[in-house]
GROMACS .gro file of C-alpha atoms in nm:
model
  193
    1UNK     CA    1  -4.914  -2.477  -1.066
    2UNK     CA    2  -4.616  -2.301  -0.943
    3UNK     CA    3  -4.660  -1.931  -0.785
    4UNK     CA    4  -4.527  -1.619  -0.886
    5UNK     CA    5  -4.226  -1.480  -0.772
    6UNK     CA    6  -4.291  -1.237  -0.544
    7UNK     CA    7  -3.934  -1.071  -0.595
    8UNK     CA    8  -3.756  -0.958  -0.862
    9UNK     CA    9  -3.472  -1.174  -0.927
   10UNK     CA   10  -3.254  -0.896  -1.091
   11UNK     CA   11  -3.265  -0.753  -0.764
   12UNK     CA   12  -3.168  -1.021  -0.524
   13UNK     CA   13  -2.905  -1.120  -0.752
   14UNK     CA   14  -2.788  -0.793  -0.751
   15UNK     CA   15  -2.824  -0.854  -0.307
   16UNK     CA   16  -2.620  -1.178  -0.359
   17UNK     CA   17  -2.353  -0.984  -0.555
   18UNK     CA   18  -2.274  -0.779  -0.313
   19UNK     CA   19  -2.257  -0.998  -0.021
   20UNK     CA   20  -2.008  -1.198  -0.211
   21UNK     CA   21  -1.814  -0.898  -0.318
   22UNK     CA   22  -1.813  -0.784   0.047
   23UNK     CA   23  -1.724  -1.137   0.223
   24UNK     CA   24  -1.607  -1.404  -0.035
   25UNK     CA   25  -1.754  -1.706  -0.110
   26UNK     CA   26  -1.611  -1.888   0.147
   27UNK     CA   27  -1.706  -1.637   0.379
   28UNK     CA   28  -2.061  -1.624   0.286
   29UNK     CA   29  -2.327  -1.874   0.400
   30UNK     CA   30  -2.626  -1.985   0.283
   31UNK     CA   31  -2.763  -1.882   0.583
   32UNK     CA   32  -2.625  -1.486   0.525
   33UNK     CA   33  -2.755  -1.507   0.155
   34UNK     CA   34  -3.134  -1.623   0.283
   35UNK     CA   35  -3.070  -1.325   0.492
   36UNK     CA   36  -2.958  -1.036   0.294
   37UNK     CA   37  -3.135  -1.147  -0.029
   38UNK     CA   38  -3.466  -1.161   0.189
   39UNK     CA   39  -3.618  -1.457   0.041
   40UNK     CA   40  -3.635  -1.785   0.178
   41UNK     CA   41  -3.461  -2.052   0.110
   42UNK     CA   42  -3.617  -2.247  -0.079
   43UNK     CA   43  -3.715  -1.993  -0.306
   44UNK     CA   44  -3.364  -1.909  -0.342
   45UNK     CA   45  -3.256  -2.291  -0.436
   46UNK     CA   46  -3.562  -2.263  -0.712
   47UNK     CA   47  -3.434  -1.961  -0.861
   48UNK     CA   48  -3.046  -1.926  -0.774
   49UNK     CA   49  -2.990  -2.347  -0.742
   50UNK     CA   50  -2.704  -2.375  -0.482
   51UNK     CA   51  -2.501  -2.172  -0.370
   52UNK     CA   52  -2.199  -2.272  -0.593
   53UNK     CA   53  -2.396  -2.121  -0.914
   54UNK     CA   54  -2.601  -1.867  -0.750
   55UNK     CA   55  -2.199  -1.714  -0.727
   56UNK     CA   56  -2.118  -1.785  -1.110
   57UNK     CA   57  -2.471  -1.581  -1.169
   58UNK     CA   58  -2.351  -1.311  -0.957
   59UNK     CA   59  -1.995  -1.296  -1.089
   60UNK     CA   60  -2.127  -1.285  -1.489
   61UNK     CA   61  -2.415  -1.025  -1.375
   62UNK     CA   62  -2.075  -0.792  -1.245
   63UNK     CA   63  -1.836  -0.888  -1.498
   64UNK     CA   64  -2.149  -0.787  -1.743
   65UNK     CA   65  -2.204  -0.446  -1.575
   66UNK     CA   66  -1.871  -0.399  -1.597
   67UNK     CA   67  -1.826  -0.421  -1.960
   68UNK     CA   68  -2.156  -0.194  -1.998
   69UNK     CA   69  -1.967   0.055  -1.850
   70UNK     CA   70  -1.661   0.046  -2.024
   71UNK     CA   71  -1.879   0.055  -2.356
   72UNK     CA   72  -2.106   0.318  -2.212
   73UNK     CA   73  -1.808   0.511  -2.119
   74UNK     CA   74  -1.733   0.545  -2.525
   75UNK     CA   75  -2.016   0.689  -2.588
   76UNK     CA   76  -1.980   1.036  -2.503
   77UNK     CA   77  -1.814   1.099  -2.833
   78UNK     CA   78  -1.500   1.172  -2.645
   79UNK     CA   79  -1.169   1.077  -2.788
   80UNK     CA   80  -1.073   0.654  -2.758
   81UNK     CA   81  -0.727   0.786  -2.531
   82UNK     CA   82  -0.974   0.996  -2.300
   83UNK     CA   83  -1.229   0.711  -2.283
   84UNK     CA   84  -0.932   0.470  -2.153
   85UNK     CA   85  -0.784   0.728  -1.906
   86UNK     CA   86  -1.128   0.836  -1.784
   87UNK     CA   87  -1.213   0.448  -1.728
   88UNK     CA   88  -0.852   0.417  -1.539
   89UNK     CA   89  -0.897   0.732  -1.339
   90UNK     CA   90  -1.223   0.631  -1.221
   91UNK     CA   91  -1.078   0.333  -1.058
   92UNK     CA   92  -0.804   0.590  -0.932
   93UNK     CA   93  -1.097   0.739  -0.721
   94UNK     CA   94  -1.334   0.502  -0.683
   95UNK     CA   95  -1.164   0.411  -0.337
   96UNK     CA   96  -1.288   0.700  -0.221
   97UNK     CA   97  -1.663   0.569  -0.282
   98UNK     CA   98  -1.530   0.231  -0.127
   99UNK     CA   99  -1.562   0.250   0.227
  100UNK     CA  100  -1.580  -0.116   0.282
  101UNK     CA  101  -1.228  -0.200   0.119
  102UNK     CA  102  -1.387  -0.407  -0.080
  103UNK     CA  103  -1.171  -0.377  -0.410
  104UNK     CA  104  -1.288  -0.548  -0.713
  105UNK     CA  105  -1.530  -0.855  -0.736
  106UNK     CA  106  -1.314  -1.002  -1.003
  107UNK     CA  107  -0.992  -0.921  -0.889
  108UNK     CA  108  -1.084  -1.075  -0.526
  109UNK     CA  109  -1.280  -1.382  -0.743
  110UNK     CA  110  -0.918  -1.438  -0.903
  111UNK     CA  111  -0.702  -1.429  -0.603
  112UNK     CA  112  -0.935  -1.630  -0.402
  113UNK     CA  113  -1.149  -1.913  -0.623
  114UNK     CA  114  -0.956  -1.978  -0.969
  115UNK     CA  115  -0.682  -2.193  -0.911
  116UNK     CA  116  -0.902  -2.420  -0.736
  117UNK     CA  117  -1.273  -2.407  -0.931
  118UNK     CA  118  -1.271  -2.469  -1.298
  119UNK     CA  119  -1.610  -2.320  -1.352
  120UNK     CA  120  -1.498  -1.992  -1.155
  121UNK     CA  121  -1.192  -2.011  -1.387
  122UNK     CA  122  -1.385  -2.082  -1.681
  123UNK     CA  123  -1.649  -1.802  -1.606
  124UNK     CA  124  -1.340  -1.520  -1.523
  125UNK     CA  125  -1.183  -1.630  -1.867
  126UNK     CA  126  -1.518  -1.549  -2.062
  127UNK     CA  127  -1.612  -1.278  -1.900
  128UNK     CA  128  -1.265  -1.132  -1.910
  129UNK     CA  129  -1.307  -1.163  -2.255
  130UNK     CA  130  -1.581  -0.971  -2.283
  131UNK     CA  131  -1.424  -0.733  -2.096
  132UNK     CA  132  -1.125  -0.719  -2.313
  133UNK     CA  133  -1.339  -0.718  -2.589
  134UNK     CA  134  -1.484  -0.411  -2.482
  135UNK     CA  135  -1.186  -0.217  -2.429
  136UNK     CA  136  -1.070  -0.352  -2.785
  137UNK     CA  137  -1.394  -0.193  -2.947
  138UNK     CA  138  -1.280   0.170  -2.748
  139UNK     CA  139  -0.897   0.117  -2.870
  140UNK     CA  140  -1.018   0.021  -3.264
  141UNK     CA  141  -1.262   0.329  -3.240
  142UNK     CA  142  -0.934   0.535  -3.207
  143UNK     CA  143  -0.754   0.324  -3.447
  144UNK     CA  144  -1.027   0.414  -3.678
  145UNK     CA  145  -1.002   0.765  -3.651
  146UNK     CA  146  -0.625   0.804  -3.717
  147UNK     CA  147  -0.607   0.898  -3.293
  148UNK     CA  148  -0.388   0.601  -3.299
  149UNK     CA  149  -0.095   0.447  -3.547
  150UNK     CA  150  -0.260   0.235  -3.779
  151UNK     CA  151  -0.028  -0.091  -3.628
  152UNK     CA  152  -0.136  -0.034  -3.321
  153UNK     CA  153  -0.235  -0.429  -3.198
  154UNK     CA  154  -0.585  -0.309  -2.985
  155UNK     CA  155  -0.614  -0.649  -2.908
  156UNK     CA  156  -0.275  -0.714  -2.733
  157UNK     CA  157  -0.346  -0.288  -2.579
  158UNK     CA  158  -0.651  -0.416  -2.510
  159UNK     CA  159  -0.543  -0.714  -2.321
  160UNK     CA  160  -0.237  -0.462  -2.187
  161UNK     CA  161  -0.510  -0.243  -2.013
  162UNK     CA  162  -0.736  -0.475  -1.891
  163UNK     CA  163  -0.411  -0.593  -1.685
  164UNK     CA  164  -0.366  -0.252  -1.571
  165UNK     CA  165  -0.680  -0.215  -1.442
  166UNK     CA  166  -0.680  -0.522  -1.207
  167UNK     CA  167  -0.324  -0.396  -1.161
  168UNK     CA  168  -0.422  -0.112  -1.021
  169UNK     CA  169  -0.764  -0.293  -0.842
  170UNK     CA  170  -0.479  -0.449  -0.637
  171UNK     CA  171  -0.264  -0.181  -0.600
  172UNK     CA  172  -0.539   0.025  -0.424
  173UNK     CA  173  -0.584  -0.181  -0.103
  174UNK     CA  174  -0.167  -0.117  -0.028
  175UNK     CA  175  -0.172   0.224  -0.170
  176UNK     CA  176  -0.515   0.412  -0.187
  177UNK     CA  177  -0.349   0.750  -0.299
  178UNK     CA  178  -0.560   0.843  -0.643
  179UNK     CA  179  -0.248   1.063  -0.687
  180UNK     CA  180  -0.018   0.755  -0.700
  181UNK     CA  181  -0.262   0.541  -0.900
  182UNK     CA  182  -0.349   0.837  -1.184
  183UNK     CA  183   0.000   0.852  -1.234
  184UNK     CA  184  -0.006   0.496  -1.308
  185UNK     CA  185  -0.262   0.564  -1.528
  186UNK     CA  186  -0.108   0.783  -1.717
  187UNK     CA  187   0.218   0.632  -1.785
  188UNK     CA  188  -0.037   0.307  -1.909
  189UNK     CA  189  -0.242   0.582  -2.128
  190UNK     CA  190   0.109   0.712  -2.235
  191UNK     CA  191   0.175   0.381  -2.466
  192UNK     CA  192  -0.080   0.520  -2.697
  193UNK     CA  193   0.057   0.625  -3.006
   0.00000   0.00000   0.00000
């Protein structure tokens, strides 16, 4: 009969995720895992597997957290063009909070993993989707309540945004200004009609 866990697996993941955020998967051992998720290793092989999909669990659990927020972020009752400025903005400043230079998980994921690991690409292109799909819900919400044009595509703004936000995820690490990057935001809010 197999023990009990004597962790909580939310919470290493949520240990993983963050060394991988900070370092990279090719930057990050095993060894640095074992480490910072303070579990040993076999435990983490049990509950993770290897090292390749203990990542893919991280990236979903981020890319899930993510979309949370974006939906959590519309409920405030708050008009759908404040909701998408407010998310944009918040990205503007979160540099600020950043102190690491990490940027974004996903963006970083994309620039350094998907054009060589299918499963990497395959996870970014569902939970991009979900992502998309979130901002979509915000963008009909407005569509619904005359805010917007009745044409307006909120799947193609949708798709138009989430851009802009990785956009701007790169953007940061060349130009940190939030000046610079809210006025980015706003010209990308300004499409709204």
């Amino acid at each position: 009969m197999a023990r009990p866990k004597a962790f909580d697996p939310d919470q290493v993941l949520d240990k993983a995720m963050e060394m991988f955020w900070s370092r990279g998967y090719k930057n990050t051992s095993m060894q640095d895992l074992v480490d910072c998720m303070c579990i040993n290793r076999g435990s983490l092989y049990d509950t993770f597997g290897d090292k390749h999909a203990l990542y893919l669990k991280a990236l979903n659990r981020y890319m899930e957290k993510n979309s949370i927020r974006m939906l959590a972020a519309d409920d405030d009752g708050h008009p759908a063009r404040e909701v998408i400025r407010g998310l944009l903005y918040h990205l503007a400043e979160e540099k600020n909070c950043d102190s690491d230079q990490r940027g974004c998980f996903i963006t970083n994921t994309i620039c350094e993993l998907c054009s060589c690991d299918s499963d990497v690409a395959q996870t970014m292109q569902q939970g991009l989707a979900r992502m998309q799909g979130a901002l979509e819900e915000i963008l009909e919400g407005g569509r619904r309540s005359g805010e917007f044009a009745a044409d307006l595509d909120c799947h193609a703004a949708a798709g138009f945004f989430l851009n802009t936000i990785h956009g701007m995820q790169v953007m940061r690490k060349v130009q940190p200004d939030p000046a610079i990057l809210k006025s980015i935001a706003d010209q990308a809010v300004g499409i709204l009609r």
